[in-house]
CSV table of C-alpha atoms and ligand atoms in Angstrom, one decimal:
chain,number,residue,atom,x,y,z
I,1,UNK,CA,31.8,-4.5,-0.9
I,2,UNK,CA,31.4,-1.4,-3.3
I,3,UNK,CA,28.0,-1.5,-5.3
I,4,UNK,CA,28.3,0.3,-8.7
I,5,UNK,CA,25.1,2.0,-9.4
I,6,UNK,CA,26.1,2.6,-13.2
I,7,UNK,CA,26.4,-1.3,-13.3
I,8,UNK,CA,23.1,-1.6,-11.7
I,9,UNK,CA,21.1,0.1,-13.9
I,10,UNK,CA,23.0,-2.0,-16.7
I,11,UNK,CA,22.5,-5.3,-15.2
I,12,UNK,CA,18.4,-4.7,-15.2
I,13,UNK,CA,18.4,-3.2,-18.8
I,14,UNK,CA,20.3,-6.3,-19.9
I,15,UNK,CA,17.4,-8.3,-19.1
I,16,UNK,CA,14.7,-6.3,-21.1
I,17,UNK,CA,12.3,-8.3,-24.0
I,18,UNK,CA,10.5,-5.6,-25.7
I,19,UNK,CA,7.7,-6.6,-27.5
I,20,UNK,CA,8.7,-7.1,-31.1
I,21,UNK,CA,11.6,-9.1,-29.6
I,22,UNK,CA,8.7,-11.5,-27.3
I,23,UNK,CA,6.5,-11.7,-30.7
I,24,UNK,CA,9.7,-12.7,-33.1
I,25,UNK,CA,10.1,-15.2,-30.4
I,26,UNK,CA,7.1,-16.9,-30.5
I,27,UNK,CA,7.2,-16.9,-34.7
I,28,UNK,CA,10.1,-18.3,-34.7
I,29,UNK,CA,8.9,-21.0,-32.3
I,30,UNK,CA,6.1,-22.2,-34.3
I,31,UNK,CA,8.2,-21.8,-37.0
I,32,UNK,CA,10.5,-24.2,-35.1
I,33,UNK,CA,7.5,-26.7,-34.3
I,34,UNK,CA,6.3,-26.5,-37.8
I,35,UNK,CA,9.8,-27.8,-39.1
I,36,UNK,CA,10.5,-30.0,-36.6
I,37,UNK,CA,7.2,-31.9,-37.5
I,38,UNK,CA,8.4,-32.1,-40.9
I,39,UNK,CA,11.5,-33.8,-40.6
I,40,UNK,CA,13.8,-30.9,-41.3
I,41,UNK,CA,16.1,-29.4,-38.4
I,42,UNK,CA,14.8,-27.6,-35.4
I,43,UNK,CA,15.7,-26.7,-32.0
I,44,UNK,CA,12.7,-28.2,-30.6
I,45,UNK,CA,12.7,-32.3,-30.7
I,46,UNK,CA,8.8,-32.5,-30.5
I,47,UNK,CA,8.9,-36.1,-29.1
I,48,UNK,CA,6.0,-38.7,-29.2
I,49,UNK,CA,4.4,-39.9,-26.0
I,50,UNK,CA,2.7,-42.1,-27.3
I,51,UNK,CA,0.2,-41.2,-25.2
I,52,UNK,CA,-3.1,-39.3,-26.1
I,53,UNK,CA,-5.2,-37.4,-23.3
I,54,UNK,CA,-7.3,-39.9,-20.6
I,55,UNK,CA,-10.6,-40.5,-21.2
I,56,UNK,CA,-11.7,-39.4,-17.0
I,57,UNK,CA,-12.7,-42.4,-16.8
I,58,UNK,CA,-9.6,-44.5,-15.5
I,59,UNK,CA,-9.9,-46.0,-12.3
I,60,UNK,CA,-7.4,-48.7,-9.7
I,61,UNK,CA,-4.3,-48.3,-7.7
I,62,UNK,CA,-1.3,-47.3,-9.2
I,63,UNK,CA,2.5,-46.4,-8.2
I,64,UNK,CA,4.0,-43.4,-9.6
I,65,UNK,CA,7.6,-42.5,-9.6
I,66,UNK,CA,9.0,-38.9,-10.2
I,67,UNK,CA,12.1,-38.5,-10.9
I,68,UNK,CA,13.6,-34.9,-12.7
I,69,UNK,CA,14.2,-32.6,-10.4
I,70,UNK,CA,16.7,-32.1,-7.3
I,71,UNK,CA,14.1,-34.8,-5.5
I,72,UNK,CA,12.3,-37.8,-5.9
I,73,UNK,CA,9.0,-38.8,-5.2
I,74,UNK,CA,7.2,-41.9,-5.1
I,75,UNK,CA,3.5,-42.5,-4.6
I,76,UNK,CA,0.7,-44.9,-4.6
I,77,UNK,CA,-2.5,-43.2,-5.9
I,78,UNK,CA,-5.4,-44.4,-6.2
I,79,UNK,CA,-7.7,-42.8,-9.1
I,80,UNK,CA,-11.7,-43.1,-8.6
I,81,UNK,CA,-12.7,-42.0,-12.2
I,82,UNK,CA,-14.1,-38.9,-12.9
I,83,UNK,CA,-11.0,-36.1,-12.3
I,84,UNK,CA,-10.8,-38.0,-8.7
I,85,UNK,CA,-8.0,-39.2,-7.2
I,86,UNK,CA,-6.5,-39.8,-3.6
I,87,UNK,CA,-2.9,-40.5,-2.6
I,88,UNK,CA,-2.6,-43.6,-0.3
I,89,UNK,CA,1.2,-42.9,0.2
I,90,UNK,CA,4.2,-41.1,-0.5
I,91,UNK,CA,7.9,-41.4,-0.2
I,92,UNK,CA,10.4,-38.4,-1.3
I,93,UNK,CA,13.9,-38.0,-0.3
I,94,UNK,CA,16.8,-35.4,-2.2
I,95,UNK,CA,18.9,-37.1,-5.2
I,96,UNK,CA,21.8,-35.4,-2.9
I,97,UNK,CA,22.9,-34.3,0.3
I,98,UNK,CA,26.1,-32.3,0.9
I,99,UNK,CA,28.7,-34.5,2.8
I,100,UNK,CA,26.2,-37.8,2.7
I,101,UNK,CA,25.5,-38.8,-0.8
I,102,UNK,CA,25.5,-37.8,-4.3
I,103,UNK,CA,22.9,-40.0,-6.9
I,104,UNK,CA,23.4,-37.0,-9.6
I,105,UNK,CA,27.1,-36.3,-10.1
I,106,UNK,CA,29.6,-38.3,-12.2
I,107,UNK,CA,30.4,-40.2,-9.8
I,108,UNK,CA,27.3,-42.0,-9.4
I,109,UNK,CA,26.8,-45.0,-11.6
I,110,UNK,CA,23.5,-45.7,-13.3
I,111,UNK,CA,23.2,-49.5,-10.8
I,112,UNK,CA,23.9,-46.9,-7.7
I,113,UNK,CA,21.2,-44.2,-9.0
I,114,UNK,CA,18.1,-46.9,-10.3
I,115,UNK,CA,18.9,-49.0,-6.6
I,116,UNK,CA,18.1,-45.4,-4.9
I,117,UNK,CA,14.7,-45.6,-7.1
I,118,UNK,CA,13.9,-49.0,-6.3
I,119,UNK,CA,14.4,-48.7,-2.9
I,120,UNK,CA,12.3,-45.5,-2.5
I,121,UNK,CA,9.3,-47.5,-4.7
I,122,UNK,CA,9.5,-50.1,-2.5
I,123,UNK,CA,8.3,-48.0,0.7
I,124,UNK,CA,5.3,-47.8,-0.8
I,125,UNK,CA,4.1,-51.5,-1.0
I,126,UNK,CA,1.2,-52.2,1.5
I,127,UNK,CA,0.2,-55.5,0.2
I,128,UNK,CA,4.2,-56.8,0.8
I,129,UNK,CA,6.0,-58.0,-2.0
I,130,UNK,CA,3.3,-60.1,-3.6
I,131,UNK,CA,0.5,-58.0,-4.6
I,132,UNK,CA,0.9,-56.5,-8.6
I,133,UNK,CA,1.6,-53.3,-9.1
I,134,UNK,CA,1.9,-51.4,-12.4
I,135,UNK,CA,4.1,-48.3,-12.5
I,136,UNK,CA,4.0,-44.9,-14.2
I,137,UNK,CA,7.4,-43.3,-14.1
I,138,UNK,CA,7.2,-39.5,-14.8
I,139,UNK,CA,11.2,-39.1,-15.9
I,140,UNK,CA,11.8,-35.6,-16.9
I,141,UNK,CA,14.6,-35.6,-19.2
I,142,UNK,CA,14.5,-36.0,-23.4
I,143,UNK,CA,13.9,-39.3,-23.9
I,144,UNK,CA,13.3,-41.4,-27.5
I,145,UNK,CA,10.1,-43.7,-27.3
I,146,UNK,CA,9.1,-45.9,-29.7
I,147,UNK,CA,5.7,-46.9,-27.2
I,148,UNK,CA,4.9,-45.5,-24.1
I,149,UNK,CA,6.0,-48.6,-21.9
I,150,UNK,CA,9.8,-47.5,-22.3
I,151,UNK,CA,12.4,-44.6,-22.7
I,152,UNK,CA,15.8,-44.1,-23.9
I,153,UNK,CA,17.6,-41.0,-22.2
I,154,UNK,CA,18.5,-39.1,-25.1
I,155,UNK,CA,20.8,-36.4,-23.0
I,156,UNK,CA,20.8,-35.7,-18.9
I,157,UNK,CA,20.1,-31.8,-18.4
I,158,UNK,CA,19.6,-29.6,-15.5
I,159,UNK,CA,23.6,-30.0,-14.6
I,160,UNK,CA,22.9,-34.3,-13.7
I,161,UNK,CA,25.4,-36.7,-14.8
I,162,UNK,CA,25.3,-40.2,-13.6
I,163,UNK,CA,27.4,-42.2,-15.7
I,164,UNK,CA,26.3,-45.4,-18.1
I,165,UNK,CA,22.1,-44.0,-18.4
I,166,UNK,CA,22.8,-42.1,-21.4
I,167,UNK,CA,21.5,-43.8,-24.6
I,168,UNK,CA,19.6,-46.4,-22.3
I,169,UNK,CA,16.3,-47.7,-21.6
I,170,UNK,CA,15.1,-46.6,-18.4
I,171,UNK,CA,12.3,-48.3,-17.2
I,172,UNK,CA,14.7,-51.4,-18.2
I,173,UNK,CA,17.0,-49.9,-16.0
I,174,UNK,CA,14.3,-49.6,-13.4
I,175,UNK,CA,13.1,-53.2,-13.7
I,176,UNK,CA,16.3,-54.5,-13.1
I,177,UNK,CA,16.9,-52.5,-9.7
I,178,UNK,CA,13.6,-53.8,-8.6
I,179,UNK,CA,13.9,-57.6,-9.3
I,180,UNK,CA,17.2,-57.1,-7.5
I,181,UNK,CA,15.7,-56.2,-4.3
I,182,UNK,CA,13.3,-58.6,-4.5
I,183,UNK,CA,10.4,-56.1,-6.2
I,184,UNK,CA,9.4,-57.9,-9.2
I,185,UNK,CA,5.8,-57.4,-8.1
I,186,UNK,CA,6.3,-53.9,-9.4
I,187,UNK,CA,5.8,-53.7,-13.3
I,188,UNK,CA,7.5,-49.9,-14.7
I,189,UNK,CA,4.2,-50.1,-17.2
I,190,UNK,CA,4.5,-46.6,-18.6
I,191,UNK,CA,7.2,-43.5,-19.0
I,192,UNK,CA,6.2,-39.7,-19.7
I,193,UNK,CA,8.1,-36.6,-19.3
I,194,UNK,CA,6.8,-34.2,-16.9
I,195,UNK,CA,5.3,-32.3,-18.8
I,196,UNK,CA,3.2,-35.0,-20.3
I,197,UNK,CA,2.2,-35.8,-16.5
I,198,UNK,CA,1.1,-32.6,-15.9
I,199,UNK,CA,-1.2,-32.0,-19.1
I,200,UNK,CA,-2.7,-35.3,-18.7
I,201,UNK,CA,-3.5,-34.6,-14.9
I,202,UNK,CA,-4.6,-31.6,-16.1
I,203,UNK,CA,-6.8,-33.2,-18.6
I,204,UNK,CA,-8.3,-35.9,-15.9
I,205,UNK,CA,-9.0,-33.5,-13.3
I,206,UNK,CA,-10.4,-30.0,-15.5
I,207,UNK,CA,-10.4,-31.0,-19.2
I,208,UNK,CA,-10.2,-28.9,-22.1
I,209,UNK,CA,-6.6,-28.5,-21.9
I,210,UNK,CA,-4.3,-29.0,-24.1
I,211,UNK,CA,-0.5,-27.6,-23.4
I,212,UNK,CA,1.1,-28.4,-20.2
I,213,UNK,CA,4.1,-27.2,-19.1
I,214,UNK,CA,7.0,-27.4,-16.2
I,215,UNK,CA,8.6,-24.1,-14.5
I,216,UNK,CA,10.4,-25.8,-11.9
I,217,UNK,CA,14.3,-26.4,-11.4
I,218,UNK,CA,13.8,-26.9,-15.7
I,219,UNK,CA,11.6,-25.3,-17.3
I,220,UNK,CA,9.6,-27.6,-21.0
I,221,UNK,CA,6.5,-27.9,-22.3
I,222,UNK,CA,4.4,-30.0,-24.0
I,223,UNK,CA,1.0,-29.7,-26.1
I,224,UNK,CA,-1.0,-32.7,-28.0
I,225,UNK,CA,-0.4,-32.6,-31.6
I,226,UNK,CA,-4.2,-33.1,-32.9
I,227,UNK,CA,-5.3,-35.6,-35.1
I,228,UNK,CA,-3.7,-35.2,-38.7
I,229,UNK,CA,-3.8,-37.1,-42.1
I,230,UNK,CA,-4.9,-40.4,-40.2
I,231,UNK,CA,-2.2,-40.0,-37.2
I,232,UNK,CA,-4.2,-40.2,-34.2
I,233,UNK,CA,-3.9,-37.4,-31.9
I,234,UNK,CA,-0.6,-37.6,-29.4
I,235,UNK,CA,1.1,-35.6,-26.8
I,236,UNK,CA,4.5,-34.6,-28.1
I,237,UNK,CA,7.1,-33.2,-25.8
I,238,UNK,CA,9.0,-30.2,-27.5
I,239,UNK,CA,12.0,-30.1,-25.5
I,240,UNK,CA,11.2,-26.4,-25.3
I,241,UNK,CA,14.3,-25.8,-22.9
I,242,UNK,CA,16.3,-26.1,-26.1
I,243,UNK,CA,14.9,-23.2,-28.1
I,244,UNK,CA,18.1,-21.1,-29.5
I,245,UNK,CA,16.5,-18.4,-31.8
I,246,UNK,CA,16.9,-16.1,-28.7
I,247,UNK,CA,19.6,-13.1,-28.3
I,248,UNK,CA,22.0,-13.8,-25.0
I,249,UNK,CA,23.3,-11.0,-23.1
I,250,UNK,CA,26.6,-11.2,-21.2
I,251,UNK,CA,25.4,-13.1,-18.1
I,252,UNK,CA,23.9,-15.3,-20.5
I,253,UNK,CA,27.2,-16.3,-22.4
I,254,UNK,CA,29.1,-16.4,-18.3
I,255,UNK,CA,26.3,-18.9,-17.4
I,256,UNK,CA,26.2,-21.0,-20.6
I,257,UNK,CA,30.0,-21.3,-20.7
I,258,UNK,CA,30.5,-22.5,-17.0
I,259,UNK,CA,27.7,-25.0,-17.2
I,260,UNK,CA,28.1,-28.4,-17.6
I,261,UNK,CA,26.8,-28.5,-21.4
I,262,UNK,CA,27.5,-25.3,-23.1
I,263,UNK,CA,25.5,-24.3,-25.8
I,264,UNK,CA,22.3,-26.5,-24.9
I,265,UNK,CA,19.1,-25.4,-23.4
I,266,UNK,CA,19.3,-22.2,-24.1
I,267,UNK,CA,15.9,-20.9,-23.5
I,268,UNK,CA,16.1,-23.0,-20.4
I,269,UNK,CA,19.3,-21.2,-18.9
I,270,UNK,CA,16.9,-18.0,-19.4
I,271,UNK,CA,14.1,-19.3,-18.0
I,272,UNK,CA,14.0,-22.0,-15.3
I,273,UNK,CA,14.4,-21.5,-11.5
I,274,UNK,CA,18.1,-23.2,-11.7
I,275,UNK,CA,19.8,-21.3,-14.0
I,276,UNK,CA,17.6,-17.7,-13.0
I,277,UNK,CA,19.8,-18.3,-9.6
I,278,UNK,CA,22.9,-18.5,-11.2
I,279,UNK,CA,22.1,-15.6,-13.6
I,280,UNK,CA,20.8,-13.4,-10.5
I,281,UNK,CA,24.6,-14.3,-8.8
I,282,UNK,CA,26.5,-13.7,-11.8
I,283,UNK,CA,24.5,-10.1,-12.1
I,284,UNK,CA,25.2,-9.0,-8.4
I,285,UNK,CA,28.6,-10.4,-8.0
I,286,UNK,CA,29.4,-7.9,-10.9
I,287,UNK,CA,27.4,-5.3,-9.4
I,288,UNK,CA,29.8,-5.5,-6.6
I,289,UNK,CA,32.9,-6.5,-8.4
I,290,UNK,CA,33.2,-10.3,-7.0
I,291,UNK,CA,32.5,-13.9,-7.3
I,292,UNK,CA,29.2,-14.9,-5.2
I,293,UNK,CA,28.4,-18.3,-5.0
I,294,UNK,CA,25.1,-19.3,-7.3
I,295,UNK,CA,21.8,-18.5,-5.4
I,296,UNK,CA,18.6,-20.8,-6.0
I,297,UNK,CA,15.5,-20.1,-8.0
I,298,UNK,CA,13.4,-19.4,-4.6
I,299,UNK,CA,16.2,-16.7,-3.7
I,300,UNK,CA,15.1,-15.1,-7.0
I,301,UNK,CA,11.4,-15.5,-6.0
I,302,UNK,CA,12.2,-14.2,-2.5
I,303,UNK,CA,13.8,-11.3,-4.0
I,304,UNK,CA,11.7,-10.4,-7.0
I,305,UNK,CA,9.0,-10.3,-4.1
I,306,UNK,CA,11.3,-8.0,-2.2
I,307,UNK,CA,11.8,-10.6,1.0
I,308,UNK,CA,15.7,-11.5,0.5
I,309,UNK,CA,17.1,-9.1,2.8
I,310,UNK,CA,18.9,-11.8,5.0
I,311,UNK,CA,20.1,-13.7,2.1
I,312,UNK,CA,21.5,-10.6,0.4
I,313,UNK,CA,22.9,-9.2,3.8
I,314,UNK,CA,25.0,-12.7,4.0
I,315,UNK,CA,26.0,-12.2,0.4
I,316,UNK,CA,27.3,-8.6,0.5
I,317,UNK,CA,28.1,-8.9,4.3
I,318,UNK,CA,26.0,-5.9,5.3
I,319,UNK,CA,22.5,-5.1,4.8
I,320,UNK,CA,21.4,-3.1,2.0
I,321,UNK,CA,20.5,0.7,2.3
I,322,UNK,CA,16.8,0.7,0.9
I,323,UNK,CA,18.2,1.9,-2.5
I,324,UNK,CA,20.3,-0.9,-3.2
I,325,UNK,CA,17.7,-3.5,-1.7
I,326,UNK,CA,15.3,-1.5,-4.0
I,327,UNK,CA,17.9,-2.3,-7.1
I,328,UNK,CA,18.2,-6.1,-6.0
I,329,UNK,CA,13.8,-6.5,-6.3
I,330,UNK,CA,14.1,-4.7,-9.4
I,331,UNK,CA,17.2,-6.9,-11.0
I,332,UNK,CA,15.1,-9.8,-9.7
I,333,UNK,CA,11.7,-8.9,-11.6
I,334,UNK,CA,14.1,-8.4,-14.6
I,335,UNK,CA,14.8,-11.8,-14.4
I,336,UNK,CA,11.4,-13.1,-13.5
I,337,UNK,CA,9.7,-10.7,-16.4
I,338,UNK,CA,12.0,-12.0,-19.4
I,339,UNK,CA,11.8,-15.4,-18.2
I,340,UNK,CA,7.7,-15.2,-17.9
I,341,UNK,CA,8.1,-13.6,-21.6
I,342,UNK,CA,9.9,-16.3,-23.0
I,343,UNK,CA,8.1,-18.8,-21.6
I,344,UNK,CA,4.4,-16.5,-23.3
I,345,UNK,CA,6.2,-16.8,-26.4
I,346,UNK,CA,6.6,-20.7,-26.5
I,347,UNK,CA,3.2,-20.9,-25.1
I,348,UNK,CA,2.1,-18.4,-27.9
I,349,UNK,CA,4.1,-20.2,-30.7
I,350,UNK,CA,2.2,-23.7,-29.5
I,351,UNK,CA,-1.3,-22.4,-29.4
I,352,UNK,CA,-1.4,-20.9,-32.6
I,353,UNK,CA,0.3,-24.2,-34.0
I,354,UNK,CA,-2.7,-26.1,-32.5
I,355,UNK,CA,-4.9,-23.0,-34.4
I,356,UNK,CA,-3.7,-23.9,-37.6
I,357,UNK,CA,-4.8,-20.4,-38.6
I,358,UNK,CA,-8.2,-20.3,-37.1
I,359,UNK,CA,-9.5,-19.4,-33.9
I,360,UNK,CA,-7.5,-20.2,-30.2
I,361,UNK,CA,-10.3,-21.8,-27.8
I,362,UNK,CA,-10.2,-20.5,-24.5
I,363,UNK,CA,-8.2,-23.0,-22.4
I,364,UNK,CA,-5.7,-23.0,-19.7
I,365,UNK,CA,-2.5,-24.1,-20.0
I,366,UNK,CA,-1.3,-26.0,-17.1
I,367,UNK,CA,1.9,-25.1,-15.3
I,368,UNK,CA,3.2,-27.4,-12.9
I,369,UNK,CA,6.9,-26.1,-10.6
I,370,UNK,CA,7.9,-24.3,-7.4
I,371,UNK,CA,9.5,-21.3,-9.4
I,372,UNK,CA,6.0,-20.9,-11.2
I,373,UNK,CA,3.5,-21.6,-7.8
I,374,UNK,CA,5.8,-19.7,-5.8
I,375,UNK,CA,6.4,-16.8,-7.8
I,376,UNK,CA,3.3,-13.9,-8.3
I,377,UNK,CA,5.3,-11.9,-10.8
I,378,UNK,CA,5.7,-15.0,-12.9
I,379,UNK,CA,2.7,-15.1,-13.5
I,380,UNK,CA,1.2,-11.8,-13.5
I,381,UNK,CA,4.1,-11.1,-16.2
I,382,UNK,CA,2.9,-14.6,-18.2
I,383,UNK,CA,-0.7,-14.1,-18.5
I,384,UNK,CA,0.1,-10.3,-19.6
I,385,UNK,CA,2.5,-11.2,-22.1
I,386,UNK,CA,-0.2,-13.5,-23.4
I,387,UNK,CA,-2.5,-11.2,-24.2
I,388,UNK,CA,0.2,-8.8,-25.7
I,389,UNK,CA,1.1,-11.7,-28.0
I,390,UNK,CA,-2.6,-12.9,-29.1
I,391,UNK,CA,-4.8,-9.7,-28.0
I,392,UNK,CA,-8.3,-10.6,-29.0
I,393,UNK,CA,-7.3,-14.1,-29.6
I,394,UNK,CA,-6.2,-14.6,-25.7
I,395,UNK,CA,-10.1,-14.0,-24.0
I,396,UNK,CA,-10.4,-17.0,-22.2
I,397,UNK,CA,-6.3,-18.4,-22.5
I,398,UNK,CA,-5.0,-18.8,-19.3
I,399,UNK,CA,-1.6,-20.2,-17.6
I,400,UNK,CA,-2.6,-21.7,-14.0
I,401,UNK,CA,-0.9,-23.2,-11.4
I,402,UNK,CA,-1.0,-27.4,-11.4
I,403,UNK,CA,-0.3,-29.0,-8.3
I,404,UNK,CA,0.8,-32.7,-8.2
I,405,UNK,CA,0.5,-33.6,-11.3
I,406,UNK,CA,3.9,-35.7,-11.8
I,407,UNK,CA,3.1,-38.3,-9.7
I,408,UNK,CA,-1.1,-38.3,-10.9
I,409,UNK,CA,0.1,-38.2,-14.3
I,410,UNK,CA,2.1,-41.1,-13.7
I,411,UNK,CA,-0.6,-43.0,-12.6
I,412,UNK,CA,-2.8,-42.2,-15.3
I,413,UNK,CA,-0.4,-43.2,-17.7
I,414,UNK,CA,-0.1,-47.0,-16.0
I,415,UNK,CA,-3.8,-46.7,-15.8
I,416,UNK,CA,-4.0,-45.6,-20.0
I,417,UNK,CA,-1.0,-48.5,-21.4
I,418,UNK,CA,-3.4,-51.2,-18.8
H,501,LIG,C1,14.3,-31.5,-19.3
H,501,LIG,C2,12.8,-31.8,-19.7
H,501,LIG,C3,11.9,-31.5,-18.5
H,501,LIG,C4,12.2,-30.1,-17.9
H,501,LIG,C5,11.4,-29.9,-16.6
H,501,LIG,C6,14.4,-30.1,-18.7
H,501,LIG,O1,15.7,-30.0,-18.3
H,501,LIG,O2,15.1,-31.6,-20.5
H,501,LIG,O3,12.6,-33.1,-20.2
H,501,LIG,O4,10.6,-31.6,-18.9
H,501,LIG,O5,13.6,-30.0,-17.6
H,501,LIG,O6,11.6,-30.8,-15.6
């Protein structure tokens, strides 16, 4: 396959975000906030949990159920008070399997997707079907609550598209499957977004934080909304994959257009570990004038760390020389450095939000997701761009690395609507 080098250097360029680009970004993205809170039209949806951080103190056995990403995890954790926390059990198992089965295309059915659900809950019981248990489900799509018990899916994203869950109530959904297979035991008690699971796990195990965040297969974040003009304080989820205020290149547009919603999430389709595979496809195929088939966000880790030789060998069907392997890394970092300045700029937008004009605490923003925990430059590129955005303000901000929190969030939320 012929590599153009004159495309090469284009393709990297195209993915530059100079710095009054990153700080127009996260302007606009307060700005978005700002509005959004006050009723008038934003890209952002801001939507109530519900929910307000734990207190550390919540304590018993709980199930957790995670369900958002390409797999699903179930868990029964046990939480000891304190930031401590143990998992009894755990069941995972992929929403698909090329040539098996399918629980995220259009041909599944909402009864067919919730049954997979129940069935992996019920793995986890080891008191048998007659012991109570109450159930946090982490389910990481935009979803309208009026309490934090329930959740109407508002829109699937991330390419899923069971049929008949749109515009429903989940955990009802949930309930149902379970009763059916003879799991009414289990109680769906509470429903968060990921995000929210990961900022309050964050806040039960470290405290003192206060935006959380997924960079995963999708990429959102969430912060809570302090305590204004009587509201109590709440964690709202901001939807942040749907930013638009943000210029698309050509790859961009190619991405958008083929994907199975075109024109949503647009700051997602920069940013998250999905769509940065697709986006690192669409830019080599034209490097070298063909159609690849879409790589994964840990190809784009592999190769931003310069350890995707075999995969790109398949792909081009011959290694690389070092020059061109040396073009691939540096295509990849592109990727990885717009998407880690992007994601700065929401996080920038949020904390000065929270500021209200004064002074940003140190804190650390939690930052649960493969693409992020797998991925150095990520956050090298994140934590800079923080301190480019805020300067002085940034001593003592930081974006870490969350482990587990889905499924401990979960928990804590069944433990918080008790
Ligand atoms: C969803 C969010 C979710 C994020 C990370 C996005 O596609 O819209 O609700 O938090 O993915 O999983």
């Amino acid at each position: 396959m012929a590599w153009n080098e004159k495309k090469a250097r284009a393709a990297i360029a195209a993915f530059a975000l100079d710095d009054a680009a990153m700080a127009r970004a996260a302007d606009a993205f307060r700005e978005e906030i700002e509005r959004g809170l006050a009723g008038g039209a934003s890209s952002l949806r801001l939507l109530p949990s519900y929910l307000s951080m734990p207190s550390r103190e919540e304590r018993g056995v709980f199930l957790a159920l995670d369900f958002g990403g390409t797999n699903v995890r179930a868990e029964r954790v046990r939480l000891a008070g304190g930031g401590r926390y143990e998992t009894e059990a755990r069941a995972a198992r992929p929403l698909a399997v090329p040539g098996a089965y399918n629980h995220m295309d259009g041909s599944e059915t909402a009864d067919g997707l919730f049954g997979f659900l129940a069935e992996l809950v019920g793995e986890l019981l080891a008191g048998g079907r007659a012991a109570p248990y109450r159930l946090g489900h982490t389910f990481s799509f935009p979803s309208a609550q009026d309490s934090p018990r329930d959740a109407r899916l508002l829109a699937w994203t991330k390419e899923i598209a069971v049929r008949g869950v749109e515009g429903e109530r989940v955990n009802a959904l949930l309930a149902k499957a379970l009763a059916a297979r003879g799991l009414a035991n289990v109680t769906p008690a509470a429903i968060l977004n990921d995000t929210t699971a990961a900022l309050l796990a964050a806040g039960y195990r470290w405290g003192g934080t206060a935006v959380g965040a997924i960079w995963a297969t999708g990429f959102n974040a969430c912060y809570l909304e302090p305590e204004r003009g009587g509201a109590p304080p709440m964690v709202r989820n901001l939807e942040a994959g749907g930013f638009r205020r943000l210029a698309q290149n050509a790859y961009d547009r190619a991405l958008d257009a083929a994907s199975e919603k075109p024109g949503a999430q647009r700051l997602e389709k920069m940013v998250s570990g999905r769509y940065l595979g697709h986006l690192f496809s669409l830019a080599l195929g034209d490097i070298l004038d063909t159609r690849l088939p879409p790589l994964s966000g840990a190809d784009v880790s592999a190769a931003a760390r310069g350890e995707a030789g075999e995969t790109l060998a398949r792909l081009c069907g011959a290694p690389l020389s070092p020059e061109r392997a040396d073009a691939a890394r540096s295509l990849a970092a592109a990727l990885v450095v717009r998407a880690a300045r992007l994601a700065a700029a929401a996080f920038a937008g949020t904390l000065r939000h929270r500021a209200d004009g004064g002074k940003i605490p140190p804190q650390r923003i939690a930052v649960e997701g493969s693409f992020f925990a797998h991925t150095p430059l990520a956050r090298d590129a994140l934590n800079s761009a923080l301190r480019t955005l805020l300067g002085e303000e940034a001593a003592g901000v930081e974006a870490v690395p969350l482990d587990g929190g889905a499924s401990l969030g979960a928990a804590i939320a069944a433990a918080m609507t008790a």
